[in-house]
C-alpha positions as a printed NumPy array, in Angstrom:
array([[200.933,  53.218, -69.777],
       [199.435,  49.837, -70.65 ],
       [195.802,  50.48 , -71.673],
       [194.782,  47.079, -70.277],
       [196.   ,  48.002, -66.784],
       [193.685,  50.326, -64.866],
       [195.264,  52.964, -62.651],
       [193.785,  51.377, -59.558],
       [193.568,  47.739, -58.609],
       [190.411,  47.237, -56.588],
       [189.781,  43.714, -55.375],
       [186.927,  42.49 , -53.276],
       [187.766,  42.776, -49.626],
       [190.996,  44.654, -50.383],
       [191.95 ,  48.304, -50.248],
       [192.582,  50.284, -53.421],
       [196.146,  49.9  , -54.679],
       [198.274,  51.528, -57.314],
       [198.416,  49.58 , -60.567],
       [200.629,  46.531, -60.554],
       [201.909,  46.984, -56.994],
       [201.173,  46.346, -53.358],
       [201.225,  50.075, -52.587],
       [197.903,  51.338, -51.214],
       [196.575,  54.405, -53.022],
       [196.279,  56.22 , -49.699],
       [200.056,  56.703, -49.428],
       [199.982,  59.06 , -52.447],
       [197.894,  61.497, -50.384],
       [200.239,  61.116, -47.414],
       [203.384,  61.75 , -49.481],
       [201.887,  64.857, -51.14 ],
       [200.735,  66.075, -47.723],
       [204.256,  65.683, -46.332],
       [205.811,  67.509, -49.316],
       [203.47 ,  70.479, -48.851],
       [203.913,  70.533, -45.074],
       [207.711,  70.468, -45.301],
       [207.619,  73.187, -47.984],
       [205.485,  75.205, -45.589],
       [207.738,  74.722, -42.568],
       [211.171,  75.108, -44.154],
       [210.035,  77.966, -46.395],
       [208.795,  79.941, -43.398],
       [211.876,  79.11 , -41.321],
       [214.304,  80.07 , -44.116],
       [213.446,  83.776, -43.865],
       [212.741,  83.851, -40.124],
       [216.12 ,  85.151, -38.898],
       [216.2  ,  88.009, -41.421],
       [212.585,  88.784, -40.494],
       [213.613,  89.317, -36.884],
       [216.666,  91.326, -37.937],
       [215.09 ,  93.56 , -40.613],
       [211.398,  93.76 , -39.718],
       [211.676,  93.897, -35.917],
       [215.165,  95.461, -35.941],
       [216.375,  93.063, -33.284],
       [220.107,  92.519, -32.907],
       [221.803,  89.36 , -34.155],
       [221.97 ,  87.659, -30.75 ],
       [218.27 ,  88.154, -29.966],
       [217.285,  87.094, -33.501],
       [219.388,  83.943, -33.169],
       [218.002,  83.169, -29.711],
       [214.335,  83.459, -30.755],
       [214.988,  81.439, -33.933],
       [216.468,  78.569, -31.923],
       [213.804,  78.852, -29.208],
       [211.223,  78.298, -31.948],
       [213.225,  75.395, -33.418],
       [213.572,  73.808, -29.987],
       [209.824,  74.097, -29.376],
       [209.181,  72.379, -32.729],
       [211.081,  69.349, -31.419],
       [209.619,  69.335, -27.905],
       [205.994,  69.304, -29.102],
       [206.213,  65.888, -30.856],
       [205.823,  64.393, -27.381],
       [202.43 ,  66.122, -27.128],
       [201.418,  64.839, -30.561],
       [202.454,  61.287, -29.721],
       [200.436,  61.295, -26.488],
       [197.368,  62.738, -28.257],
       [197.564,  60.145, -31.047],
       [198.308,  57.064, -28.95 ],
       [196.16 ,  57.771, -25.895],
       [193.264,  59.871, -27.088],
       [192.482,  60.742, -30.726],
       [194.398,  58.299, -32.896],
       [196.873,  59.336, -35.595],
       [194.324,  60.456, -38.22 ],
       [192.354,  62.869, -36.028],
       [195.544,  64.17 , -34.388],
       [196.973,  65.055, -37.816],
       [193.717,  66.786, -38.826],
       [193.276,  68.827, -35.631],
       [196.914,  69.881, -35.288],
       [197.116,  70.722, -39.004],
       [194.251,  73.166, -38.44 ],
       [196.241,  74.693, -35.561],
       [199.238,  74.773, -37.93 ],
       [197.268,  76.656, -40.626],
       [195.925,  79.187, -38.102],
       [199.49 ,  79.79 , -36.889],
       [200.691,  80.443, -40.437],
       [197.833,  82.855, -41.12 ],
       [198.482,  84.815, -37.918],
       [202.201,  84.9  , -38.74 ],
       [201.486,  86.223, -42.252],
       [199.12 ,  88.925, -40.973],
       [201.716,  89.938, -38.374],
       [204.175,  90.646, -41.205],
       [201.981,  93.376, -42.759],
       [203.768,  96.658, -41.852],
       [200.64 ,  98.817, -41.931],
       [198.81 ,  96.646, -39.405],
       [199.411,  98.122, -35.971],
       [202.647,  99.074, -34.287],
       [205.78 ,  97.104, -33.426],
       [204.201,  95.538, -30.346],
       [201.267,  94.215, -32.399],
       [203.633,  92.696, -34.967],
       [205.721,  90.99 , -32.286],
       [202.667,  89.595, -30.438],
       [201.065,  88.255, -33.637],
       [204.333,  86.734, -34.803],
       [205.057,  85.035, -31.483],
       [201.504,  83.635, -31.247],
       [201.791,  82.424, -34.834],
       [205.16 ,  80.792, -34.209],
       [203.854,  79.052, -31.087],
       [200.901,  77.575, -33.005],
       [203.176,  76.562, -35.896],
       [205.536,  74.824, -33.46 ],
       [202.602,  73.003, -31.872],
       [201.278,  71.987, -35.279],
       [204.482,  70.895, -37.019],
       [205.852,  69.183, -33.931],
       [202.558,  67.544, -33.018],
       [202.055,  65.87 , -36.403],
       [205.733,  64.952, -36.831],
       [205.574,  61.56 , -35.038],
       [202.163,  60.766, -36.553],
       [202.433,  61.235, -40.331],
       [205.227,  58.755, -41.101],
       [203.768,  56.167, -38.702],
       [200.31 ,  56.699, -40.215],
       [201.816,  56.018, -43.647],
       [203.339,  52.805, -42.36 ],
       [199.94 ,  51.75 , -41.011],
       [198.524,  51.706, -44.549],
       [200.491,  48.585, -45.529],
       [199.587,  44.964, -44.904],
       [201.945,  43.124, -42.548],
       [203.317,  40.939, -45.343],
       [204.328,  43.927, -47.499],
       [207.412,  44.926, -45.501],
       [209.6  ,  45.68 , -48.533],
       [206.978,  48.059, -49.93 ],
       [206.703,  49.711, -46.52 ],
       [210.488,  50.253, -46.406],
       [210.441,  51.789, -49.89 ],
       [207.599,  54.036, -48.791],
       [209.764,  55.472, -46.015],
       [212.491,  56.209, -48.589],
       [209.944,  58.03 , -50.783],
       [208.63 ,  59.793, -47.689],
       [212.156,  61.017, -46.817],
       [212.621,  62.11 , -50.43 ],
       [209.429,  64.194, -50.272],
       [210.704,  65.9  , -47.103],
       [213.962,  66.931, -48.774],
       [212.236,  67.907, -52.025],
       [209.869,  70.21 , -50.133],
       [212.758,  71.666, -48.156],
       [214.924,  72.138, -51.266],
       [212.301,  73.988, -53.297],
       [211.003,  76.142, -50.439],
       [214.422,  77.294, -49.184],
       [215.187,  78.509, -52.707],
       [211.796,  80.021, -53.588],
       [210.757,  81.707, -50.321],
       [213.806,  84.03 , -50.087],
       [213.027,  85.127, -53.658],
       [209.483,  86.028, -52.587],
       [210.962,  87.963, -49.661],
       [213.746,  89.857, -51.411],
       [212.877,  90.139, -55.1  ],
       [209.204,  90.986, -54.587],
       [208.49 ,  94.315, -52.9  ],
       [205.304,  95.156, -51.015],
       [204.492,  98.069, -48.702],
       [207.732,  99.661, -49.948],
       [210.062,  97.022, -48.512],
       [210.903,  93.297, -48.482],
       [207.677,  91.323, -48.781],
       [207.695,  89.159, -45.647],
       [203.892,  88.936, -45.742],
       [204.144,  87.1  , -49.078],
       [207.134,  85.038, -47.928],
       [205.018,  83.76 , -45.011],
       [201.754,  83.713, -46.971],
       [202.891,  81.218, -49.616],
       [203.961,  78.623, -46.98 ],
       [200.579,  79.226, -45.319],
       [198.851,  78.41 , -48.624],
       [200.943,  75.24 , -48.97 ],
       [199.885,  74.157, -45.48 ],
       [196.227,  74.702, -46.42 ],
       [196.859,  72.551, -49.507],
       [198.525,  69.893, -47.332],
       [195.445,  69.755, -45.101],
       [193.031,  69.608, -48.067],
       [195.014,  66.797, -49.737],
       [195.152,  64.794, -46.509],
       [191.407,  65.125, -45.909],
       [190.722,  64.21 , -49.561],
       [192.181,  60.76 , -48.968],
       [190.071,  60.137, -45.857],
       [187.985,  57.35 , -47.359],
       [191.084,  55.387, -48.396],
       [192.978,  55.36 , -45.084],
       [193.35 ,  52.482, -42.666],
       [192.734,  54.179, -39.32 ],
       [193.928,  52.255, -36.292],
       [192.339,  53.196, -32.952],
       [194.512,  54.526, -30.076],
       [196.564,  51.699, -28.545],
       [197.744,  53.434, -25.379],
       [200.842,  55.576, -25.117],
       [204.037,  53.543, -24.794],
       [206.088,  56.645, -24.011],
       [203.822,  57.393, -21.052],
       [204.128,  53.804, -19.817],
       [207.928,  53.964, -20.047],
       [208.012,  57.215, -18.065],
       [205.742,  55.719, -15.388],
       [207.88 ,  52.583, -15.202],
       [211.111,  54.566, -14.819],
       [209.51 ,  56.896, -12.264],
       [208.205,  53.989, -10.186],
       [211.601,  52.245, -10.256],
       [213.362,  55.379,  -8.979],
       [210.701,  56.025,  -6.345],
       [210.756,  52.4  ,  -5.165],
       [214.562,  52.365,  -4.961],
       [214.625,  55.53 ,  -2.861],
       [211.97 ,  54.089,  -0.569],
       [213.953,  50.866,  -0.003],
       [217.435,  52.115,   0.89 ],
       [217.871,  49.86 ,   3.924],
       [220.966,  47.615,   3.918],
       [218.794,  44.67 ,   4.959],
       [216.964,  44.793,   1.627],
       [218.739,  42.71 ,  -1.05 ],
       [220.259,  44.627,  -3.921],
       [219.035,  44.175,  -7.464],
       [221.24 ,  43.768, -10.487],
       [219.668,  46.652, -12.442],
       [218.007,  49.798, -11.128],
       [214.944,  49.199, -13.328],
       [214.353,  45.879, -11.504],
       [212.897,  48.009,  -8.702],
       [209.804,  48.454, -10.906],
       [209.043,  44.707, -10.884],
       [206.397,  45.06 ,  -8.113],
       [204.113,  46.917, -10.521],
       [205.264,  46.281, -14.102],
       [205.725,  43.135, -16.159],
       [209.056,  41.49 , -16.884],
       [208.564,  42.142, -20.576],
       [208.025,  45.888, -20.17 ],
       [210.98 ,  46.225, -17.792],
       [213.198,  44.28 , -20.182],
       [212.187,  46.461, -23.102],
       [212.754,  49.638, -21.102],
       [216.252,  48.382, -20.297],
       [216.967,  48.021, -24.001],
       [215.706,  51.545, -24.654],
       [217.677,  53.146, -21.812],
       [220.888,  51.656, -23.191],
       [220.329,  53.549, -26.437],
       [219.023,  56.698, -24.735],
       [222.234,  56.736, -22.696],
       [224.134,  56.994, -25.993],
       [221.878,  59.915, -26.973],
       [223.228,  62.136, -24.167],
       [226.104,  63.706, -26.206],
       [224.086,  64.041, -29.427],
       [222.447,  67.472, -28.875],
       [225.776,  69.19 , -29.506],
       [225.695,  68.057, -33.151],
       [222.247,  69.616, -33.613],
       [223.42 ,  72.788, -31.871],
       [225.824,  73.273, -34.77 ],
       [223.656,  71.864, -37.532],
       [220.631,  74.128, -37.015],
       [222.742,  77.291, -37.089],
       [222.55 ,  77.123, -40.886],
       [219.31 ,  79.074, -40.578],
       [220.626,  81.6  , -38.052],
       [224.354,  82.33 , -37.711],
       [225.3  ,  81.093, -41.188],
       [222.495,  83.115, -42.766],
       [223.647,  86.197, -40.856],
       [227.181,  85.507, -42.074],
       [225.886,  85.374, -45.662],
       [224.386,  88.871, -45.292],
       [227.947,  90.205, -44.905],
       [229.255,  88.565, -48.097],
       [229.247,  89.247, -51.827],
       [226.332,  87.313, -53.344],
       [226.909,  88.116, -57.036],
       [227.359,  84.842, -58.949],
       [227.421,  86.58 , -62.318],
       [224.258,  85.185, -63.855],
       [222.325,  85.322, -60.589],
       [222.479,  87.306, -57.359],
       [221.695,  84.957, -54.469],
       [219.695,  86.059, -51.445],
       [221.581,  85.383, -48.172],
       [218.829,  83.092, -46.845],
       [218.828,  81.148, -50.135],
       [222.155,  79.505, -49.275],
       [220.195,  77.151, -47.011],
       [218.894,  75.308, -50.089],
       [222.364,  73.757, -50.421],
       [221.738,  71.441, -47.472],
       [218.696,  69.515, -48.824],
       [220.261,  69.536, -52.308],
       [223.509,  68.034, -51.013],
       [221.592,  65.503, -48.904],
       [219.806,  64.222, -52.005],
       [223.179,  63.957, -53.778],
       [225.15 ,  62.452, -50.884],
       [222.731,  59.673, -49.876],
       [223.198,  57.574, -53.055],
       [226.916,  58.455, -53.217],
       [227.473,  57.255, -49.653],
       [225.204,  54.188, -49.867],
       [226.326,  52.996, -53.293],
       [229.899,  54.284, -53.395],
       [231.619,  55.363, -50.19 ],
       [230.354,  52.747, -47.727],
       [230.931,  49.745, -50.094],
       [234.428,  51.085, -50.838],
       [235.229,  51.31 , -47.132],
       [233.951,  47.741, -46.636],
       [236.202,  46.555, -49.466],
       [239.144,  47.998, -47.509],
       [238.2  ,  45.653, -44.632],
       [237.557,  48.59 , -42.291],
       [234.776,  47.966, -39.794],
       [232.883,  51.234, -40.234],
       [230.318,  50.662, -37.476],
       [227.307,  52.94 , -36.95 ],
       [229.014,  54.488, -33.897],
       [232.071,  55.318, -36.015],
       [229.901,  56.778, -38.764],
       [228.149,  59.044, -36.253],
       [231.461,  60.127, -34.71 ],
       [232.753,  60.912, -38.209],
       [229.627,  62.986, -38.836],
       [230.388,  64.97 , -35.671],
       [233.957,  65.586, -36.825],
       [232.748,  66.806, -40.227],
       [230.281,  69.215, -38.581],
       [233.047,  70.507, -36.308],
       [235.297,  71.054, -39.326],
       [232.449,  72.951, -41.029],
       [232.295,  75.363, -38.112],
       [236.075,  75.703, -38.146],
       [235.802,  76.836, -41.776],
       [232.935,  79.171, -40.838],
       [235.232,  80.784, -38.254],
       [237.95 ,  81.317, -40.898],
       [235.412,  82.893, -43.275],
       [234.142,  85.137, -40.467],
       [237.68 ,  86.368, -39.744],
       [238.144,  87.262, -43.43 ],
       [234.803,  89.109, -43.42 ],
       [235.79 ,  91.096, -40.321],
       [238.937,  92.378, -42.037],
       [236.68 ,  94.648, -44.097],
       [234.614,  95.906, -41.146],
       [234.764,  99.32 , -39.575],
       [237.141,  99.469, -36.577],
       [235.443,  98.76 , -33.25 ],
       [235.276, 101.996, -31.259],
       [235.994, 102.289, -27.548],
       [235.212, 105.098, -25.066],
       [237.076, 108.393, -25.625],
       [237.758, 107.465, -29.23 ],
       [236.273, 108.538, -32.556],
       [237.069, 108.273, -36.253],
       [237.44 , 111.058, -38.783],
       [238.35 , 111.631, -42.413],
       [238.546, 114.664, -44.701],
       [236.652, 115.169, -47.97 ],
       [238.299, 118.026, -49.842],
       [235.722, 119.403, -52.273],
       [237.725, 122.551, -52.998],
       [239.78 , 123.044, -56.152],
       [243.225, 122.889, -54.52 ],
       [245.009, 120.812, -51.831],
       [244.213, 121.647, -48.209],
       [246.344, 121.02 , -45.129],
       [244.189, 120.024, -42.135],
       [245.433, 120.266, -38.548],
       [243.347, 119.194, -35.526],
       [244.021, 120.475, -32.009],
       [246.025, 118.007, -29.837],
       [245.964, 115.403, -32.638],
       [248.821, 114.231, -34.838],
       [246.875, 113.483, -38.022],
       [246.94 , 114.328, -41.756],
       [250.657, 114.94 , -42.186],
       [250.216, 115.488, -45.923],
       [247.843, 117.94 , -47.634],
       [244.545, 116.44 , -48.732],
       [244.216, 116.628, -52.503],
       [241.079, 117.905, -54.179],
       [238.468, 115.124, -54.482],
       [240.901, 112.603, -53.037],
       [239.145, 109.395, -52.011],
       [240.265, 108.732, -48.405],
       [241.924, 105.346, -47.945],
       [240.686, 104.918, -44.375],
       [239.489, 106.785, -41.323],
       [241.923, 108.294, -38.808],
       [241.523, 107.849, -35.073],
       [240.728, 110.779, -32.758],
       [241.681, 110.448, -29.074],
       [239.421, 112.527, -26.832],
       [239.713, 113.565, -23.19 ],
       [236.128, 112.644, -22.297],
       [232.745, 111.651, -23.674],
       [232.875, 114.716, -25.904],
       [235.382, 117.429, -26.645],
       [235.435, 120.716, -28.536],
       [238.326, 120.709, -31.025],
       [239.827, 123.415, -33.213],
       [240.292, 122.497, -36.867],
       [242.826, 124.588, -38.808],
       [242.656, 124.673, -42.618],
       [245.601, 125.976, -44.622],
       [244.844, 126.744, -48.248],
       [246.888, 128.826, -50.714],
       [248.719, 130.649, -47.931],
       [245.567, 131.342, -45.904],
       [244.806, 129.799, -42.51 ],
       [241.261, 129.395, -41.2  ],
       [240.06 , 128.002, -37.85 ],
       [236.789, 126.143, -37.158],
       [235.557, 124.704, -33.831],
       [233.511, 121.485, -33.699],
       [232.292, 119.329, -30.826],
       [233.252, 115.674, -31.285],
       [231.552, 112.838, -29.356],
       [233.166, 109.54 , -28.42 ],
       [232.448, 106.323, -30.364],
       [231.293, 108.332, -33.403],
       [232.439, 108.534, -37.024],
       [232.809, 111.865, -38.847],
       [233.642, 113.393, -42.215],
       [235.048, 116.913, -42.377],
       [233.821, 118.466, -45.629],
       [236.048, 121.231, -46.945],
       [234.614, 123.398, -49.734],
       [234.741, 126.86 , -51.29 ],
       [231.851, 129.232, -50.599],
       [231.616, 132.841, -51.721],
       [235.296, 132.937, -52.626],
       [236.469, 131.641, -49.243],
       [237.213, 128.265, -47.718],
       [234.575, 126.762, -45.434],
       [233.863, 123.415, -43.756],
       [231.21 , 121.206, -42.188],
       [231.513, 118.238, -39.819],
       [228.95 , 115.538, -40.626],
       [228.258, 112.185, -38.991],
       [228.988, 108.978, -40.906],
       [227.776, 105.398, -40.454],
       [229.503, 103.532, -37.637],
       [229.025, 100.044, -39.124],
       [228.241,  98.319, -42.376],
       [224.63 ,  98.427, -43.604],
       [222.788,  95.255, -42.594],
       [221.531,  92.453, -44.846],
       [223.887,  93.256, -47.709],
       [222.194,  96.578, -48.468],
       [224.082,  99.622, -49.726],
       [223.906, 103.001, -47.959],
       [224.106, 106.238, -49.917],
       [223.911, 109.921, -49.013],
       [224.245, 113.062, -51.109],
       [226.107, 116.351, -50.72 ],
       [224.683, 119.138, -52.86 ],
       [227.499, 121.28 , -54.247],
       [225.124, 123.362, -56.373],
       [223.865, 126.835, -55.495],
       [220.239, 125.66 , -55.645],
       [218.21 , 123.016, -53.818],
       [217.752, 119.649, -55.506],
       [215.22 , 116.814, -55.347],
       [216.577, 113.397, -56.235],
       [214.644, 110.371, -57.475],
       [216.262, 106.929, -57.277],
       [214.751, 103.699, -58.658],
       [211.537, 105.615, -59.464],
       [210.281, 105.685, -55.889],
       [212.859, 107.164, -53.549],
       [212.691, 110.973, -53.184],
       [215.497, 112.814, -51.441],
       [215.627, 116.576, -50.938],
       [219.039, 118.194, -50.402],
       [219.526, 121.878, -49.683],
       [222.064, 123.964, -51.565],
       [225.646, 124.928, -50.733],
       [227.111, 121.605, -49.597],
       [224.303, 120.454, -47.349],
       [224.24 , 116.692, -46.752],
       [221.283, 114.321, -46.824],
       [220.62 , 111.407, -44.507],
       [221.712, 107.932, -45.588],
       [219.278, 105.886, -47.682],
       [219.447, 102.081, -47.838],
       [219.176, 100.497, -51.283],
       [219.348,  97.027, -52.75 ],
       [222.641,  96.206, -54.423],
       [222.293,  97.265, -58.06 ],
       [223.439,  99.659, -60.787],
       [221.498, 102.902, -60.535],
       [221.904, 104.877, -63.763],
       [218.351, 106.082, -64.348],
       [217.909, 108.506, -61.466],
       [216.571, 112.025, -61.751],
       [217.856, 115.283, -60.3  ],
       [215.281, 118.064, -60.292],
       [216.409, 121.662, -59.738],
       [214.863, 125.089, -60.267],
       [216.357, 125.161, -63.757],
       [215.219, 121.737, -64.948],
       [215.354, 117.944, -64.689],
       [218.616, 116.068, -65.232],
       [219.757, 112.443, -65.408],
       [221.485, 111.096, -62.297],
       [223.914, 108.191, -62.694],
       [225.157, 106.562, -59.491],
       [226.754, 103.417, -60.948],
       [227.034, 100.234, -58.891],
       [226.062, 100.435, -55.241],
       [227.593,  97.25 , -53.914],
       [226.824,  94.812, -51.065],
       [227.413,  96.273, -47.602],
       [229.08 ,  99.466, -48.835],
       [228.436, 103.056, -47.787],
       [228.784, 105.92 , -50.26 ],
       [228.901, 109.694, -50.22 ],
       [227.933, 111.166, -53.595],
       [228.753, 114.816, -54.229],
       [226.758, 116.688, -56.861],
       [229.408, 118.979, -58.352],
       [227.799, 120.693, -61.347],
       [225.331, 120.403, -64.194],
       [226.554, 119.641, -67.711],
       [224.171, 119.255, -70.619],
       [221.241, 117.062, -69.639],
       [223.   , 115.313, -66.729],
       [224.459, 116.229, -63.363],
       [228.101, 115.531, -62.659],
       [228.857, 113.641, -59.472],
       [231.828, 112.378, -57.478],
       [231.41 , 109.165, -55.486],
       [233.385, 108.328, -52.353],
       [233.236, 104.861, -50.771],
       [232.916, 105.494, -47.027],
       [232.772, 101.818, -46.032],
       [234.224,  99.166, -48.31 ],
       [231.875,  96.722, -50.016],
       [231.68 ,  93.078, -48.928],
       [234.724,  91.488, -50.545],
       [234.36 ,  87.863, -49.376],
       [232.243,  85.934, -51.869],
       [229.322,  83.827, -50.674],
       [230.797,  80.857, -52.56 ],
       [233.256,  80.507, -49.666],
       [230.352,  79.121, -47.626],
       [230.087,  76.149, -49.975],
       [232.838,  74.067, -48.252],
       [231.171,  74.419, -44.855],
       [227.802,  73.383, -46.333],
       [229.465,  70.383, -48.006],
       [231.027,  69.262, -44.733],
       [227.958,  69.707, -42.529],
       [225.667,  68.013, -45.09 ],
       [228.037,  65.042, -45.342],
       [228.09 ,  65.026, -41.553],
       [224.287,  64.947, -41.455],
       [224.13 ,  61.902, -43.743],
       [226.627,  60.022, -41.567],
       [225.198,  61.203, -38.253],
       [221.443,  61.597, -38.638],
       [220.47 ,  58.791, -41.015],
       [222.906,  56.328, -39.434],
       [221.931,  57.288, -35.891],
       [218.222,  56.862, -36.474],
       [218.675,  53.505, -38.209],
       [221.054,  52.294, -35.495],
       [218.773,  53.273, -32.615],
       [215.826,  51.551, -34.317],
       [217.868,  48.375, -34.749],
       [218.721,  48.375, -31.044],
       [215.188,  48.606, -29.703],
       [212.216,  46.241, -29.577],
       [209.341,  46.924, -31.964],
       [207.062,  48.238, -29.23 ],
       [209.621,  50.873, -28.158],
       [210.519,  52.453, -31.492],
       [208.179,  55.399, -30.875],
       [209.957,  56.063, -27.573],
       [213.299,  56.226, -29.347],
       [211.78 ,  58.497, -32.009],
       [210.728,  60.882, -29.233],
       [214.182,  60.632, -27.646],
       [215.851,  61.387, -30.978],
       [213.657,  64.453, -31.586],
       [214.383,  65.709, -28.065],
       [218.125,  65.702, -28.826],
       [217.369,  68.223, -31.61 ],
       [215.33 ,  70.337, -29.177],
       [218.095,  70.322, -26.555],
       [220.677,  71.212, -29.225],
       [218.695,  74.309, -30.228],
       [218.335,  75.236, -26.568],
       [222.135,  75.156, -26.221],
       [222.473,  77.718, -29.029],
       [219.853,  79.905, -27.359],
       [221.82 ,  79.837, -24.088],
       [225.164,  80.626, -25.745],
       [223.702,  83.466, -27.842],
       [222.172,  85.171, -24.796],
       [224.465,  84.251, -21.908],
       [227.899,  84.514, -23.499],
       [227.948,  87.149, -26.262],
       [231.287,  87.131, -28.053],
       [232.805,  87.84 , -31.444],
       [231.142,  85.641, -34.05 ],
       [234.345,  83.907, -35.127],
       [235.091,  83.097, -31.482],
       [231.597,  81.624, -31.051],
       [232.178,  79.399, -34.087],
       [235.473,  78.239, -32.603],
       [233.756,  77.575, -29.253],
       [231.144,  75.339, -30.895],
       [233.878,  73.555, -32.865],
       [235.851,  72.779, -29.696],
       [232.719,  71.704, -27.816],
       [231.663,  69.309, -30.581],
       [235.133,  67.759, -30.842],
       [235.149,  67.257, -27.05 ],
       [231.668,  65.712, -27.156],
       [232.763,  63.508, -30.074],
       [235.572,  62.078, -27.937],
       [233.109,  61.359, -25.11 ],
       [230.646,  59.757, -27.532],
       [233.412,  57.605, -29.061],
       [234.419,  56.347, -25.612],
       [230.786,  55.553, -24.783],
       [230.408,  53.813, -28.14 ],
       [233.559,  51.768, -27.576],
       [232.036,  50.189, -24.463],
       [228.61 ,  49.804, -26.026],
       [227.712,  46.191, -26.805],
       [225.508,  45.91 , -29.867],
       [222.525,  43.605, -29.337],
       [219.672,  41.989, -31.205],
       [216.445,  42.971, -29.422],
       [214.851,  39.608, -30.236],
       [217.701,  37.751, -28.501],
       [217.41 ,  39.936, -25.419],
       [213.674,  39.371, -25.268],
       [214.227,  35.594, -25.278],
       [216.761,  35.91 , -22.453],
       [214.389,  38.061, -20.425],
       [211.748,  35.342, -20.646],
       [214.178,  32.791, -19.172],
       [215.142,  34.869, -16.146],
       [214.477,  33.188, -12.833],
       [212.403,  35.026, -10.286],
       [211.676,  34.313,  -6.664],
       [209.394,  36.086,  -4.26 ],
       [210.355,  37.129,  -0.704],
       [207.572,  38.846,   1.223],
       [206.431,  41.913,  -0.619],
       [209.819,  42.359,  -2.36 ],
       [211.071,  40.398,  -5.387],
       [214.734,  39.444,  -5.807],
       [215.558,  38.988,  -9.486],
       [218.384,  36.909, -10.908],
       [219.453,  38.951, -13.916],
       [222.332,  39.008, -16.295],
       [224.137,  42.349, -16.266],
       [223.874,  44.323, -19.452],
       [226.955,  46.286, -20.372],
       [226.31 ,  49.95 , -21.166]])
């Protein structure tokens, strides 16, 4: 740095500025505040679906529905924030007050994630209250912070203001990128209260939100604070409401028609306001199909995260948490923006193709639809490794032969196990039992070395069983035990033990899990473990302590481990894989993230810039609210589908793909008939319109505007 140039340039009568620039110092506080706030929001949201699934033990549909209800609320509440800032408190005080609400919400949410605090109902109530306050806080300040940053610049410094918005957008994505990678690590790699540390995963974002508030308040003396100017959004709503009410009141055929339905507001509102509202409604009309894009886009944090829990996350040098995959989106956005702006778009222009904003947005929709098509393909491949779906009067069974010689198993009224089951033969798959009711008593016949033994067991429908065959006191015996009916959730591994020793054992796994198993082929319950190699376990018997090596317990697999004997200082075991491990690698999600992130750049950035260019300066906040509401409606659509029409996940992905392609066609047709305008030209034309008064009604001569 040049020693002769002070960090701040303070001139008489001017605000403090960064050295050698027209950037006010106050924007540094605003940018840091936005980085911390976005870290806070996206970090909390990254682990939210798994929190519902693992901590509350909700099913996938309910977890998805609540996640998208929260997301929708976050995009409905900006309307409240805009009204508070413009009509009552001003932007600065609105940001302060709602940030305090935001912090309180985070703290309540973090406390609600402490397992030892109360029962399930207490956790749910605290979490829902916390989420509501967070939604009110993050949504309420959303329309205020960026606009407040823009207020810090002098009118003549428009280029600096535009660059500020680019830096502001960069801080949003930087906060999102770091938090969506770090927060899942805090959740999964750090353990507290004996399980995943959701309290810490929510507590760190809470601390970042406190820091965001402190930084923002620290810059208080540097800010330019404009007083409330009146809420334009409220005025627009009143104008539209009056026009509709007035039109319904004057339905007589004797009353002259008006060229535009908003002209019916001319008795109360100025020509300028009505003209500007017309410009806005033209763009808002184009917004109608847009929620479907957001319905797909925001499922990265719900359905795609749930899909990742059923995949293999081992990348060799690093094992990725399923909710960490979300970091790909902000990372790809930061990569794609310069590639598209400096490479792709100029190349398309060189090819003389008129790649209009409408076409860019339609292309973004197509890319998002293709992403969900790929997600459906991945889901189908994942399902190939799932347990068969059971129906009434049907069960599954397999045989574990723990005897020394082959055993022929015959089951009453069933045509199964044509070949003898070899000793310690790992079953390839389960066999299907057909029952005559909800439960049935069946006779199992075991033939072994010329002897035939019968055993009777009651089998229930829609259950999974293992028949254990073993030698006891010189004779053949058996036990029927219940197996898992589905894969362990969240990529965990399930393991149970069968004690083939003649003495009870106590097992220690990963230094904290104690499992007692009685002697003579008794079976333990399943225990859920993180995917890892477990070779340092302990087996404690009456005769001593021995090393227990389990090997790799892989993602989503279920294992039965039989303790066969003791040799030297270690126990000998035999491991059977009951349910196959996840065999579809998480890297297969990368193409769908690439497509939907490219779609976001084309759709979101282009759409916002286009809508701003098509509206007068006084109405840009209205369009901002309209744009945010399309995100809210999109999340509401996911909520409805998840609850009202439960279906196989791959089929749901296909449904969303088809819906988005259909909406894309509708949007393209609407865009084809849309006539792009310059708001300044339309304002000049509005001023030249001729008006004449007849009684208490006004007949306007207007030029029709094509939608």
